[in-house]
Amino acid sequence: MIQGSLDVFEKVMDLAKRRGFIWPTSECYGAVAGFIDYGPLGAMMKRRVENIWREFYVIREGHYEIECPTIAQEAVFIASGHVKGFSDKMCQCPHCKEYLRADHVAEAGNIHNASTMKNEDLAAAITSYICPACNEVLGNVAVFNFNLMFSTTIGPGSQRIGYLRPETAQGMFVDFSRLLRFYRDKLPFGAVQIGKSYRNEISPRQGMIRLREFTQAEAEIFVHPDEKNHHPSFKRYADYSMPLLTYIQQQNCEDPVEITMREAVDRGIIANEYVAYYVALTHDLLVTIGIKPERLRFRQHLPDERAHYATDCWDAEVFSPRFGWVETVGIADRTDYDLKAHSGQSGTPMTVFIQYEEPKKTERRRIIPNMSVLGKQYRVKAKSVFAALEHATPTPDGADVEVDGEKIHIPADLFEVRDEVIEVRGEEIVPHVIEPSYGIDRMCYAVLEQAYDEDIADGESRTVMRLSPNIAPVQVAVFPLMNRDGLDTLAKDIITSFHARGILAEYDDSGAIGRRYRRQDEIGTPFAITVDYESKENNTVTLRSRDTMKQVRIAITDLPGTVDALVKGNIPFASLTP
Ligand code: GAP
């Protein structure tokens, strides 16, 4: 139960700053909006979230991780469409001169999907709205598109334009040919990347939710377009159910409905098994890091919200009392858009040869030019004439071709038409891409916000971060009752045994035991051990659960294995006998 006049965002951010989770960046010079530092506990927690993501995507799904530079040359983002179209709608308050997200101003006034409106219509719609920075009525303002990419130049004095990547995804697309070879030319395969992305957000005022530098964890799964309804492991999630908010329900102002993935695919609610599989996996992953299922929903993009090339797109949204439903993960079927775009821009084929089970016989017409006559006649143009002739449609009279804008008639006696039956072993196809794209900072904010709690312990109010043990920065605390009589040495030996097992254990011998518990509760340490005088006699200690505050006595030799199992969620604390 959270009390007091501050909302949970303010309380969580205050705790996060005070205890070393999140800090404003370069604070001594005045922090810059849209950038944050992860302090010692925040960085550890973030790493744990990323590693759970890796357990799902790299270890279990077998999608290997790659690491590309965060700066790429202009051609990459011309092909991806970011140079031309990666922009937000911006206006400037005529009173305080603050730059504002025009669509956010409109949405705060209950205009839906303002980001898809035309700039003139949006400008007209917000004239009577209040500027969120100075509270004056905006009046007539111009709305224009602002490209969100940070640009730079590559090399000294160089004219070579580069951009800080606005998503990690493009690295996987441009590496497609090498990835294909790595996966021995077989579909489906996936590649993932966790790293920084950069967007010059217009007015980032939402803490960790909207940053100018943030961490994404993205997977690109390359699949045969005809196989999207045959995910090889679909049965793992076929019966998995969750609330889905379809675009039709949104249009009819209806609530989400709980539904299994099998039913969602069979009823055409989710486009195919691949998208449904990653929707379910995402739900599974978010719950694993501690997101409460009742604060999680999956919302389908509305047809005018979806990228023009995407056939289906779902956002995992997490509810925040401060920010409402926050998009935290996007899962999209991006079709063959990215590979075709990069193949066109770079001139590198990005296809996969799919061998038929049995070779197919097909008829082929070949036009064979009389090289010696045509060669003499057309000299420098001869090569182009031969090439054009190959694709011509001959008549009994001859064939008409066009070379460099010139129409040329080739008489029928200067080429031979040969109809043949050939065996075709397979075909080149451009794979489709299914992309689950996670915002790690938003996940971190969500778990912090949901973990924050206040209750009463030993007659005193306590602040407790009920972080899932698998992401808690410090996994166990060890307290000697007194820092003498060998209790301190025994506690330090226990710490060493935890470290040997890769468990982060913190030693604390200062102050009353109650105060030490409170310090650890506040940073979310799920388990605490007290070494007392009985420990010296029978080699046991007390092990306390942060959430229930219950304690059990346990043999010192069992500690590393038991705490490891508790942290991983393999056993519940309640299964330990007091
Ligand atoms: N490759 C697809 C892509 O980048 P996106 O919806 O723009 O899709 C994916 O971004 C995720 O990245 C979002 O769901 C969100 O969690 C995170 N994200 C995007 N912009 C962000 C920002 N400015 N600050 C923090 N996280 C952001």
Coordinates of C-alpha atoms and ligand atoms in Angstrom, one line a residue:
M1 CA 0.0 0.0 0.0
I2 CA 1.6 3.3 -1.1
Q3 CA 0.9 6.3 1.0
G4 CA 1.5 10.0 0.9
S5 CA 1.1 12.9 -1.5
L6 CA 3.8 11.9 -4.0
D7 CA 2.8 9.6 -6.8
V8 CA 4.6 6.3 -7.4
F9 CA 6.8 7.8 -10.2
E10 CA 8.1 10.5 -7.8
K11 CA 8.7 8.0 -5.0
V12 CA 10.4 5.5 -7.2
M13 CA 12.6 8.1 -8.9
D14 CA 13.5 9.5 -5.5
L15 CA 14.5 6.1 -4.2
A16 CA 16.3 5.3 -7.5
K17 CA 18.4 8.4 -7.2
R18 CA 19.1 8.0 -3.5
R19 CA 20.1 4.4 -3.6
G20 CA 22.1 4.3 -6.8
F21 CA 19.7 2.9 -9.4
I22 CA 19.2 5.9 -11.8
W23 CA 20.9 9.3 -11.8
P24 CA 20.5 12.3 -14.0
T25 CA 23.5 12.4 -16.4
S26 CA 26.4 14.9 -15.9
E27 CA 24.4 16.4 -13.0
C28 CA 27.2 18.7 -11.9
Y29 CA 26.8 20.6 -15.2
G30 CA 23.0 20.5 -15.1
A31 CA 21.4 17.4 -16.4
V32 CA 20.3 17.1 -20.1
A33 CA 16.8 15.8 -20.7
G34 CA 16.5 12.5 -22.4
F35 CA 19.8 11.0 -21.0
I36 CA 20.2 9.0 -17.8
D37 CA 23.0 7.3 -15.9
Y38 CA 22.5 3.8 -14.4
G39 CA 24.1 3.9 -11.0
P40 CA 25.7 0.8 -9.4
L41 CA 22.5 -1.0 -8.6
G42 CA 20.6 0.2 -11.7
A43 CA 23.4 -1.0 -14.0
M44 CA 23.4 -4.4 -12.3
M45 CA 19.6 -4.7 -12.5
K46 CA 19.6 -3.7 -16.1
R47 CA 22.3 -6.3 -16.9
R48 CA 20.2 -9.0 -15.3
V49 CA 17.1 -8.0 -17.3
E50 CA 19.3 -8.1 -20.5
N51 CA 20.6 -11.5 -19.5
I52 CA 17.1 -12.9 -19.0
W53 CA 16.3 -11.6 -22.5
R54 CA 19.4 -13.5 -23.7
E55 CA 18.3 -16.7 -22.0
F56 CA 15.0 -16.5 -23.9
Y57 CA 16.3 -15.4 -27.3
V58 CA 19.9 -16.6 -27.6
I59 CA 20.0 -19.7 -25.4
R60 CA 16.5 -21.1 -25.8
E61 CA 15.6 -19.8 -29.3
G62 CA 19.1 -20.2 -30.7
H63 CA 19.2 -16.7 -32.3
Y64 CA 22.9 -15.7 -32.0
E65 CA 23.8 -12.3 -30.9
I66 CA 25.8 -9.9 -33.0
E67 CA 27.2 -6.5 -32.3
C68 CA 27.3 -3.7 -34.9
P69 CA 28.6 -0.1 -34.6
T70 CA 26.1 2.5 -33.3
I71 CA 27.1 4.8 -36.2
A72 CA 26.3 3.8 -39.7
Q73 CA 26.8 5.5 -43.1
E74 CA 24.0 7.4 -44.7
A75 CA 23.2 4.7 -47.3
V76 CA 22.0 2.4 -44.6
F77 CA 19.4 4.9 -43.4
I78 CA 18.4 6.0 -46.9
A79 CA 17.5 2.4 -47.7
S80 CA 15.7 1.9 -44.4
G81 CA 13.6 5.0 -45.0
H82 CA 14.9 6.8 -41.8
V83 CA 16.5 9.7 -43.7
K84 CA 13.2 10.5 -45.5
G85 CA 10.6 9.5 -43.0
F86 CA 11.8 9.1 -39.4
S87 CA 10.2 12.1 -38.0
D88 CA 7.8 13.3 -35.3
K89 CA 5.3 16.1 -35.5
M90 CA 6.6 19.2 -33.9
C91 CA 5.3 22.7 -33.1
Q92 CA 6.7 25.6 -31.1
C93 CA 4.8 27.4 -28.4
P94 CA 4.5 31.0 -29.5
H95 CA 4.6 32.1 -25.8
C96 CA 7.5 30.2 -24.1
K97 CA 9.2 29.1 -27.4
E98 CA 9.4 25.5 -26.1
Y99 CA 9.4 22.9 -28.9
L100 CA 6.5 20.4 -28.4
R101 CA 5.4 17.1 -29.8
A102 CA 2.2 18.3 -31.5
D103 CA 0.6 14.9 -31.5
H104 CA 1.2 14.5 -27.8
V105 CA -0.4 17.8 -27.1
A106 CA -3.4 16.6 -29.2
E107 CA -3.5 13.2 -27.5
A108 CA -3.5 14.8 -24.1
G109 CA -6.7 16.6 -25.2
N110 CA -8.2 13.3 -26.2
I111 CA -7.6 13.4 -30.0
H112 CA -6.7 9.8 -30.9
N113 CA -4.0 8.8 -33.4
A114 CA -2.9 12.4 -33.8
S115 CA 0.5 11.1 -35.2
T116 CA -1.3 9.9 -38.3
M117 CA -3.1 13.2 -39.0
K118 CA -2.0 15.7 -41.7
N119 CA 0.2 18.5 -40.3
E120 CA -2.4 21.2 -41.3
D121 CA -5.3 19.3 -39.6
L122 CA -3.2 18.7 -36.5
A123 CA -2.3 22.4 -36.3
A124 CA -6.0 23.4 -36.6
A125 CA -7.0 20.8 -34.0
I126 CA -4.7 22.1 -31.3
T127 CA -5.3 25.9 -31.5
S128 CA -7.3 25.9 -28.3
Y129 CA -5.0 23.6 -26.4
I130 CA -2.7 24.5 -23.6
C131 CA 1.1 24.4 -23.9
P132 CA 2.3 21.8 -21.3
A133 CA 5.4 23.9 -20.6
C134 CA 3.8 27.4 -19.9
N135 CA 0.1 26.6 -19.7
E136 CA -0.8 29.3 -22.2
V137 CA -3.3 28.6 -25.0
L138 CA -1.3 27.7 -28.1
G139 CA -3.3 29.5 -30.7
N140 CA -2.2 29.4 -34.3
V141 CA 1.0 27.3 -34.6
A142 CA 2.7 25.6 -37.5
V143 CA 3.1 21.8 -37.3
F144 CA 6.1 20.4 -39.1
N145 CA 8.1 17.1 -39.3
F146 CA 11.3 16.9 -37.3
N147 CA 13.7 14.1 -38.2
L148 CA 14.8 12.3 -35.0
M149 CA 18.1 11.0 -36.2
F150 CA 21.3 12.4 -34.7
S151 CA 23.6 13.1 -37.7
T152 CA 27.4 13.3 -37.7
T153 CA 30.3 13.1 -40.2
I154 CA 32.7 10.2 -40.5
G155 CA 36.4 11.0 -40.6
P156 CA 38.3 14.3 -40.3
G157 CA 37.2 16.9 -42.8
S158 CA 35.1 14.3 -44.4
Q159 CA 32.0 14.9 -46.3
R160 CA 30.8 11.4 -45.5
I161 CA 27.5 11.7 -43.6
G162 CA 26.8 9.2 -40.8
Y163 CA 24.0 8.8 -38.3
L164 CA 23.7 7.4 -34.9
R165 CA 21.5 4.4 -35.3
P166 CA 17.8 5.0 -34.3
E167 CA 17.3 1.2 -33.8
T168 CA 19.6 -1.8 -33.6
A169 CA 17.6 -3.6 -36.3
Q170 CA 19.4 -2.3 -39.4
G171 CA 22.7 -4.0 -38.4
M172 CA 21.0 -7.4 -38.7
F173 CA 19.5 -6.5 -42.1
V174 CA 22.7 -5.2 -43.7
D175 CA 24.6 -8.3 -42.3
F176 CA 22.0 -10.6 -43.9
S177 CA 24.3 -12.3 -46.5
R178 CA 26.9 -13.1 -43.8
L179 CA 24.2 -14.3 -41.4
L180 CA 22.7 -16.6 -44.1
R181 CA 26.1 -18.2 -44.6
F182 CA 26.6 -18.5 -40.9
Y183 CA 23.3 -20.4 -40.7
R184 CA 24.4 -22.6 -43.6
D185 CA 21.9 -21.1 -46.1
K186 CA 18.8 -22.5 -44.3
L187 CA 15.7 -20.7 -43.2
P188 CA 14.3 -19.9 -40.6
F189 CA 17.1 -18.3 -38.6
G190 CA 17.3 -15.3 -36.3
A191 CA 19.9 -12.8 -35.2
V192 CA 19.6 -10.5 -32.2
Q193 CA 21.3 -7.5 -30.9
I194 CA 21.3 -5.6 -27.6
G195 CA 22.7 -2.1 -27.7
K196 CA 22.2 1.6 -27.6
S197 CA 19.9 3.4 -30.0
Y198 CA 19.6 7.2 -30.4
R199 CA 16.6 9.4 -31.2
N200 CA 16.7 13.2 -30.8
E201 CA 13.3 13.2 -29.1
I202 CA 11.6 16.6 -29.3
S203 CA 10.6 17.0 -25.7
P204 CA 11.5 14.1 -23.5
R205 CA 9.8 14.7 -20.1
Q206 CA 8.9 11.2 -19.1
G207 CA 11.9 10.0 -17.1
M208 CA 13.1 6.6 -18.3
I209 CA 10.2 6.2 -20.7
R210 CA 11.4 8.6 -23.4
L211 CA 15.1 8.9 -23.8
R212 CA 17.4 10.3 -26.4
E213 CA 19.9 7.5 -25.8
F214 CA 18.3 4.2 -24.8
T215 CA 18.9 0.4 -25.0
Q216 CA 17.1 -1.8 -27.4
A217 CA 17.0 -5.6 -27.5
E218 CA 15.8 -6.6 -31.0
A219 CA 15.5 -9.9 -32.8
E220 CA 15.1 -10.3 -36.5
I221 CA 13.8 -13.7 -37.5
F222 CA 14.1 -14.5 -41.2
V223 CA 11.5 -16.9 -42.4
H224 CA 10.2 -18.3 -45.7
P225 CA 7.1 -16.2 -46.7
D226 CA 5.0 -19.4 -47.2
E227 CA 6.1 -20.9 -43.8
K228 CA 4.9 -18.1 -41.5
N229 CA 2.0 -20.3 -40.3
H230 CA 4.3 -23.1 -39.4
H231 CA 6.5 -22.1 -36.4
P232 CA 8.5 -25.2 -35.6
S233 CA 7.9 -24.8 -31.8
F234 CA 4.4 -23.3 -31.9
K235 CA 3.0 -25.9 -29.6
R236 CA 5.1 -24.4 -26.8
Y237 CA 2.8 -21.4 -26.7
A238 CA -0.4 -22.7 -28.5
D239 CA -2.4 -22.9 -25.3
Y240 CA -0.8 -19.8 -23.8
S241 CA -3.4 -17.1 -23.2
M242 CA -3.4 -13.4 -22.5
P243 CA -5.5 -10.3 -23.0
L244 CA -5.4 -9.1 -26.6
L245 CA -6.8 -5.7 -27.7
T246 CA -7.4 -6.1 -31.4
Y247 CA -7.8 -3.1 -33.7
I248 CA -11.5 -3.9 -34.1
Q249 CA -12.0 -3.8 -30.3
Q250 CA -10.2 -0.5 -30.2
Q251 CA -12.4 0.9 -33.0
N252 CA -15.5 -0.3 -31.1
C253 CA -14.2 1.0 -27.7
E254 CA -14.3 -2.5 -26.3
D255 CA -12.0 -4.1 -23.6
P256 CA -9.2 -6.6 -24.4
V257 CA -10.2 -10.3 -24.4
E258 CA -8.2 -13.2 -23.0
I259 CA -7.5 -15.7 -25.7
T260 CA -5.1 -18.5 -26.5
M261 CA -2.5 -18.1 -29.3
R262 CA -3.9 -21.1 -31.2
E263 CA -7.4 -19.5 -31.3
A264 CA -5.9 -16.0 -32.1
V265 CA -4.2 -17.5 -35.2
D266 CA -7.1 -19.7 -36.2
R267 CA -9.6 -16.8 -36.0
G268 CA -7.2 -14.5 -38.0
I269 CA -6.8 -12.1 -35.1
I270 CA -3.0 -12.5 -35.1
A271 CA -1.6 -12.7 -38.7
N272 CA 0.4 -15.9 -38.3
E273 CA 2.0 -18.4 -36.0
Y274 CA 5.3 -16.6 -36.0
V275 CA 3.8 -13.3 -34.7
A276 CA 1.7 -15.2 -32.2
Y277 CA 4.7 -17.2 -30.9
Y278 CA 6.7 -14.0 -30.2
V279 CA 3.6 -12.3 -28.7
A280 CA 3.4 -15.2 -26.2
L281 CA 7.2 -15.4 -25.6
T282 CA 7.2 -11.6 -24.9
H283 CA 4.4 -12.1 -22.3
D284 CA 6.3 -15.0 -20.8
L285 CA 9.5 -12.9 -20.7
L286 CA 7.9 -9.8 -19.2
V287 CA 6.2 -11.8 -16.5
T288 CA 9.5 -13.6 -15.8
I289 CA 11.2 -10.3 -15.0
G290 CA 8.4 -9.3 -12.6
I291 CA 5.8 -7.5 -14.7
K292 CA 2.4 -8.2 -13.1
P293 CA 0.1 -9.9 -15.7
E294 CA -2.8 -7.7 -14.7
R295 CA -0.8 -4.6 -15.7
L296 CA 0.2 -6.1 -19.1
R297 CA -1.8 -6.2 -22.4
F298 CA -1.1 -6.7 -26.0
R299 CA -2.5 -4.0 -28.4
Q300 CA -2.7 -4.5 -32.1
H301 CA -1.7 -1.5 -34.2
L302 CA -4.6 0.2 -36.0
P303 CA -4.5 -0.1 -39.8
D304 CA -3.4 3.6 -40.2
E305 CA -0.9 3.4 -37.3
R306 CA 0.9 0.4 -38.8
A307 CA 4.0 0.9 -41.1
H308 CA 2.8 0.6 -44.7
Y309 CA 4.9 -2.6 -45.2
A310 CA 4.0 -4.4 -42.0
T311 CA 1.2 -7.0 -42.2
D312 CA 0.6 -7.1 -38.5
C313 CA 2.0 -5.4 -35.4
W314 CA 1.4 -5.8 -31.7
D315 CA 2.6 -3.7 -28.8
A316 CA 3.2 -5.1 -25.4
E317 CA 1.9 -2.3 -23.2
V318 CA 2.5 -2.0 -19.5
F319 CA 0.3 0.1 -17.3
S320 CA 1.8 2.9 -15.2
P321 CA -0.3 5.0 -12.9
R322 CA 1.7 8.0 -14.1
F323 CA 2.0 7.4 -17.8
G324 CA -1.0 5.1 -18.6
W325 CA -0.4 2.2 -21.0
V326 CA 3.2 2.4 -22.1
E327 CA 4.4 0.7 -25.3
T328 CA 7.4 -1.4 -24.0
V329 CA 7.8 -4.0 -26.8
G330 CA 6.7 -4.0 -30.5
I331 CA 6.3 -7.2 -32.4
A332 CA 5.9 -6.8 -36.2
D333 CA 5.7 -8.8 -39.3
R334 CA 7.9 -6.6 -41.5
T335 CA 7.5 -8.8 -44.6
D336 CA 10.4 -8.5 -47.2
Y337 CA 10.6 -4.7 -46.9
D338 CA 14.0 -4.3 -45.3
L339 CA 15.9 -6.9 -47.3
K340 CA 14.5 -5.6 -50.6
A341 CA 15.3 -2.0 -49.6
H342 CA 18.9 -2.9 -48.7
S343 CA 19.3 -5.1 -51.7
G344 CA 18.1 -2.3 -54.0
Q345 CA 20.3 0.3 -52.4
S346 CA 23.5 -1.7 -52.1
G347 CA 23.2 -3.9 -55.2
T348 CA 23.8 -7.0 -53.1
P349 CA 21.3 -9.8 -53.6
M350 CA 19.6 -10.7 -50.3
T351 CA 17.8 -13.9 -51.3
V352 CA 17.9 -17.5 -50.2
F353 CA 18.0 -20.4 -52.6
I354 CA 15.2 -22.8 -51.8
Q355 CA 15.8 -26.2 -53.3
Y356 CA 12.7 -28.1 -54.5
E357 CA 12.2 -31.6 -53.1
E358 CA 12.2 -32.8 -56.7
P359 CA 13.6 -30.8 -59.6
K360 CA 10.9 -29.3 -61.7
K361 CA 10.8 -29.4 -65.5
T362 CA 10.0 -26.0 -67.2
E363 CA 9.9 -24.8 -70.7
R364 CA 12.4 -22.1 -71.7
R365 CA 12.7 -20.1 -74.9
R366 CA 16.3 -19.0 -75.8
I367 CA 17.1 -16.5 -78.5
I368 CA 20.6 -17.1 -79.8
P369 CA 22.0 -14.2 -81.9
N370 CA 24.2 -14.6 -84.9
M371 CA 27.1 -13.1 -83.2
S372 CA 29.5 -12.6 -86.2
V373 CA 27.0 -10.7 -88.3
L374 CA 25.4 -8.6 -85.5
G375 CA 28.8 -8.0 -83.9
K376 CA 30.2 -6.4 -87.1
Q377 CA 27.0 -4.5 -87.7
Y378 CA 26.6 -3.0 -84.2
R379 CA 30.2 -3.0 -82.9
V380 CA 30.3 -1.1 -79.6
K381 CA 26.6 -1.6 -79.1
A382 CA 26.7 -5.3 -79.9
K383 CA 26.8 -6.4 -76.3
S384 CA 23.7 -4.4 -75.4
V385 CA 21.9 -5.6 -78.5
F386 CA 22.6 -9.2 -77.6
A387 CA 21.3 -8.6 -74.0
A388 CA 18.2 -6.8 -75.3
L389 CA 17.6 -9.6 -77.7
E390 CA 17.6 -12.2 -75.0
H391 CA 14.4 -10.6 -73.5
A392 CA 12.7 -9.7 -76.8
T393 CA 9.5 -11.3 -78.1
P394 CA 10.3 -12.5 -81.6
T395 CA 7.8 -12.6 -84.5
P396 CA 8.3 -14.5 -87.8
D397 CA 9.5 -11.1 -89.2
G398 CA 12.2 -10.6 -86.5
A399 CA 12.5 -8.9 -83.1
D400 CA 12.3 -5.3 -82.0
V401 CA 14.7 -4.2 -79.3
E402 CA 15.6 -0.8 -77.7
V403 CA 19.2 0.1 -76.9
D404 CA 20.0 3.4 -75.3
G405 CA 16.7 4.8 -76.4
E406 CA 17.2 3.7 -80.0
K407 CA 14.6 1.3 -81.5
I408 CA 16.4 -1.4 -83.6
H409 CA 14.7 -4.1 -85.7
I410 CA 16.7 -7.4 -85.9
P411 CA 15.6 -9.5 -88.9
A412 CA 14.6 -13.1 -88.1
D413 CA 17.6 -14.6 -90.0
L414 CA 20.0 -13.0 -87.6
F415 CA 19.0 -15.1 -84.6
E416 CA 17.8 -18.5 -83.8
V417 CA 14.8 -19.3 -81.5
R418 CA 15.3 -22.5 -79.5
D419 CA 12.5 -23.9 -77.2
E420 CA 13.9 -26.2 -74.6
V421 CA 12.8 -28.1 -71.5
I422 CA 15.1 -27.6 -68.6
E423 CA 15.3 -28.9 -65.0
V424 CA 15.0 -26.3 -62.3
R425 CA 16.4 -27.3 -58.8
G426 CA 14.9 -24.5 -56.8
E427 CA 14.2 -20.8 -56.6
E428 CA 15.6 -17.6 -55.0
I429 CA 13.2 -16.0 -52.5
V430 CA 13.4 -12.9 -50.3
P431 CA 12.7 -14.0 -46.7
H432 CA 10.2 -12.2 -44.6
V433 CA 11.2 -10.8 -41.2
I434 CA 9.4 -11.1 -37.9
E435 CA 10.7 -8.5 -35.4
P436 CA 10.2 -8.4 -31.7
S437 CA 11.7 -5.1 -30.5
Y438 CA 12.2 -4.5 -26.7
G439 CA 13.0 -1.2 -25.0
I440 CA 15.2 -2.3 -22.0
D441 CA 14.9 1.1 -20.2
R442 CA 11.1 0.9 -20.3
M443 CA 11.2 -2.6 -18.9
C444 CA 13.6 -1.4 -16.2
Y445 CA 11.2 1.5 -15.3
A446 CA 8.2 -0.8 -15.3
V447 CA 9.8 -3.3 -12.9
L448 CA 11.0 -0.5 -10.6
E449 CA 7.6 1.1 -10.5
Q450 CA 5.7 -2.2 -10.0
A451 CA 8.2 -3.3 -7.3
Y452 CA 7.8 -0.2 -5.1
D453 CA 5.8 -0.8 -2.0
E454 CA 5.4 0.5 1.6
D455 CA 4.2 -1.6 4.5
I456 CA 4.8 -2.1 8.2
A457 CA 7.6 -4.2 9.5
D458 CA 8.2 -4.7 13.3
G459 CA 5.8 -1.9 14.0
E460 CA 7.6 0.6 11.7
S461 CA 6.8 1.7 8.2
R462 CA 9.2 0.3 5.6
T463 CA 9.8 0.9 1.9
V464 CA 10.4 -2.3 0.1
M465 CA 11.3 -2.9 -3.6
R466 CA 9.6 -6.2 -4.3
L467 CA 11.8 -6.9 -7.3
S468 CA 11.7 -10.3 -8.8
P469 CA 14.7 -12.2 -7.2
N470 CA 16.1 -12.9 -10.7
I471 CA 16.7 -9.2 -11.5
A472 CA 17.4 -7.9 -8.0
P473 CA 20.9 -6.3 -8.1
V474 CA 22.0 -7.7 -4.8
Q475 CA 20.8 -11.2 -4.4
V476 CA 21.5 -11.9 -0.8
A477 CA 22.8 -9.9 2.2
V478 CA 24.8 -11.4 5.0
F479 CA 24.8 -9.9 8.5
P480 CA 26.9 -11.0 11.4
L481 CA 24.9 -10.3 14.6
M482 CA 28.1 -8.8 16.1
N483 CA 31.3 -7.9 14.3
R484 CA 33.3 -9.9 16.8
D485 CA 33.6 -13.4 18.4
G486 CA 34.2 -15.0 15.0
L487 CA 30.7 -14.1 13.7
D488 CA 32.2 -11.6 11.2
T489 CA 34.7 -14.2 9.9
L490 CA 32.0 -16.8 9.5
A491 CA 29.8 -14.2 7.7
K492 CA 32.7 -13.4 5.3
D493 CA 33.3 -17.1 4.6
I494 CA 29.6 -17.4 3.7
I495 CA 30.0 -14.4 1.3
T496 CA 33.0 -16.1 -0.3
S497 CA 30.9 -19.3 -0.8
F498 CA 28.2 -17.2 -2.6
H499 CA 30.7 -15.4 -4.8
A500 CA 32.2 -18.8 -5.9
R501 CA 28.7 -19.6 -7.2
G502 CA 28.3 -16.3 -9.0
I503 CA 25.8 -15.0 -6.5
L504 CA 26.1 -11.3 -5.6
A505 CA 26.2 -11.2 -1.8
E506 CA 26.6 -8.0 0.3
Y507 CA 28.2 -8.0 3.7
D508 CA 26.8 -5.5 6.2
D509 CA 27.8 -5.3 9.9
S510 CA 26.8 -1.7 10.7
G511 CA 23.8 -0.8 12.9
A512 CA 21.0 -2.8 14.4
I513 CA 19.8 -5.8 12.5
G514 CA 16.4 -4.2 11.9
R515 CA 18.1 -1.2 10.2
R516 CA 20.2 -3.5 8.1
Y517 CA 17.1 -5.4 6.9
R518 CA 15.4 -2.0 6.0
R519 CA 18.5 -1.0 3.9
Q520 CA 18.3 -4.2 1.9
D521 CA 14.5 -4.2 1.6
E522 CA 14.7 -0.7 0.1
I523 CA 17.0 -1.9 -2.7
G524 CA 15.1 -5.1 -3.3
T525 CA 17.5 -7.7 -1.9
P526 CA 15.2 -10.7 -1.8
F527 CA 17.1 -12.7 0.9
A528 CA 19.1 -11.9 4.0
I529 CA 21.1 -14.1 6.3
T530 CA 22.0 -13.5 9.9
V531 CA 25.0 -15.2 11.5
D532 CA 24.4 -15.5 15.3
Y533 CA 26.0 -17.3 18.2
E534 CA 24.0 -20.5 17.4
S535 CA 25.8 -20.5 14.0
K536 CA 29.1 -21.1 15.7
E537 CA 27.6 -24.1 17.6
N538 CA 25.7 -25.9 14.9
N539 CA 26.7 -24.3 11.6
T540 CA 23.3 -23.0 10.8
V541 CA 22.1 -19.4 10.1
T542 CA 18.7 -17.7 9.7
L543 CA 17.6 -17.0 6.1
R544 CA 14.9 -14.3 5.8
S545 CA 12.5 -13.6 2.9
R546 CA 12.2 -9.9 2.0
D547 CA 8.5 -10.2 1.0
T548 CA 7.1 -12.3 3.8
M549 CA 9.8 -11.4 6.4
K550 CA 9.6 -15.0 7.5
Q551 CA 12.8 -16.7 8.6
V552 CA 14.0 -20.3 8.5
R553 CA 17.1 -21.9 10.0
I554 CA 19.3 -23.5 7.4
A555 CA 22.7 -25.3 7.4
I556 CA 25.5 -23.1 6.1
T557 CA 26.6 -25.8 3.7
D558 CA 23.2 -25.7 2.0
L559 CA 23.2 -21.9 1.6
P560 CA 24.7 -21.4 -1.9
G561 CA 22.5 -24.1 -3.5
T562 CA 19.3 -23.0 -1.8
V563 CA 19.8 -19.3 -2.5
D564 CA 20.7 -20.0 -6.1
A565 CA 17.5 -22.1 -6.5
L566 CA 15.4 -19.3 -4.8
V567 CA 16.9 -16.6 -7.0
K568 CA 16.2 -18.6 -10.1
G569 CA 12.7 -19.3 -9.0
N570 CA 13.3 -23.0 -9.0
I571 CA 11.9 -23.3 -5.4
P572 CA 9.6 -21.0 -3.4
F573 CA 10.7 -19.7 -0.1
A574 CA 7.6 -21.4 1.5
S575 CA 9.0 -24.8 0.6
L576 CA 11.8 -24.3 3.2
T577 CA 11.0 -25.8 6.6
P578 CA 11.3 -23.3 9.5
Ligands
GAP1 N1 13.0 -1.7 -34.9 C1 11.7 -1.3 -34.5 C2 11.7 -0.3 -33.5 O1 12.7 0.4 -33.2 P1 10.1 1.1 -31.9 O2 8.6 0.8 -31.6 O3 10.4 2.4 -32.5 O4 10.5 -0.1 -33.0 C3 11.0 -0.4 -30.0 O5 11.0 0.8 -30.7 C4 11.0 -0.2 -28.5 O6 12.1 0.7 -28.2 C5 9.8 0.5 -28.0 O7 8.7 -0.4 -27.8 C6 10.3 1.1 -26.7 O8 10.3 0.2 -25.7 C7 11.7 1.4 -27.1 N2 11.9 2.9 -27.4 C8 11.6 3.5 -28.5 N3 11.9 4.8 -28.4 C9 12.3 5.0 -27.1 C10 12.8 6.2 -26.4 N4 12.8 7.4 -27.0 N5 13.2 6.0 -25.1 C11 13.1 4.8 -24.5 N6 12.7 3.7 -25.2 C12 12.3 3.8 -26.5

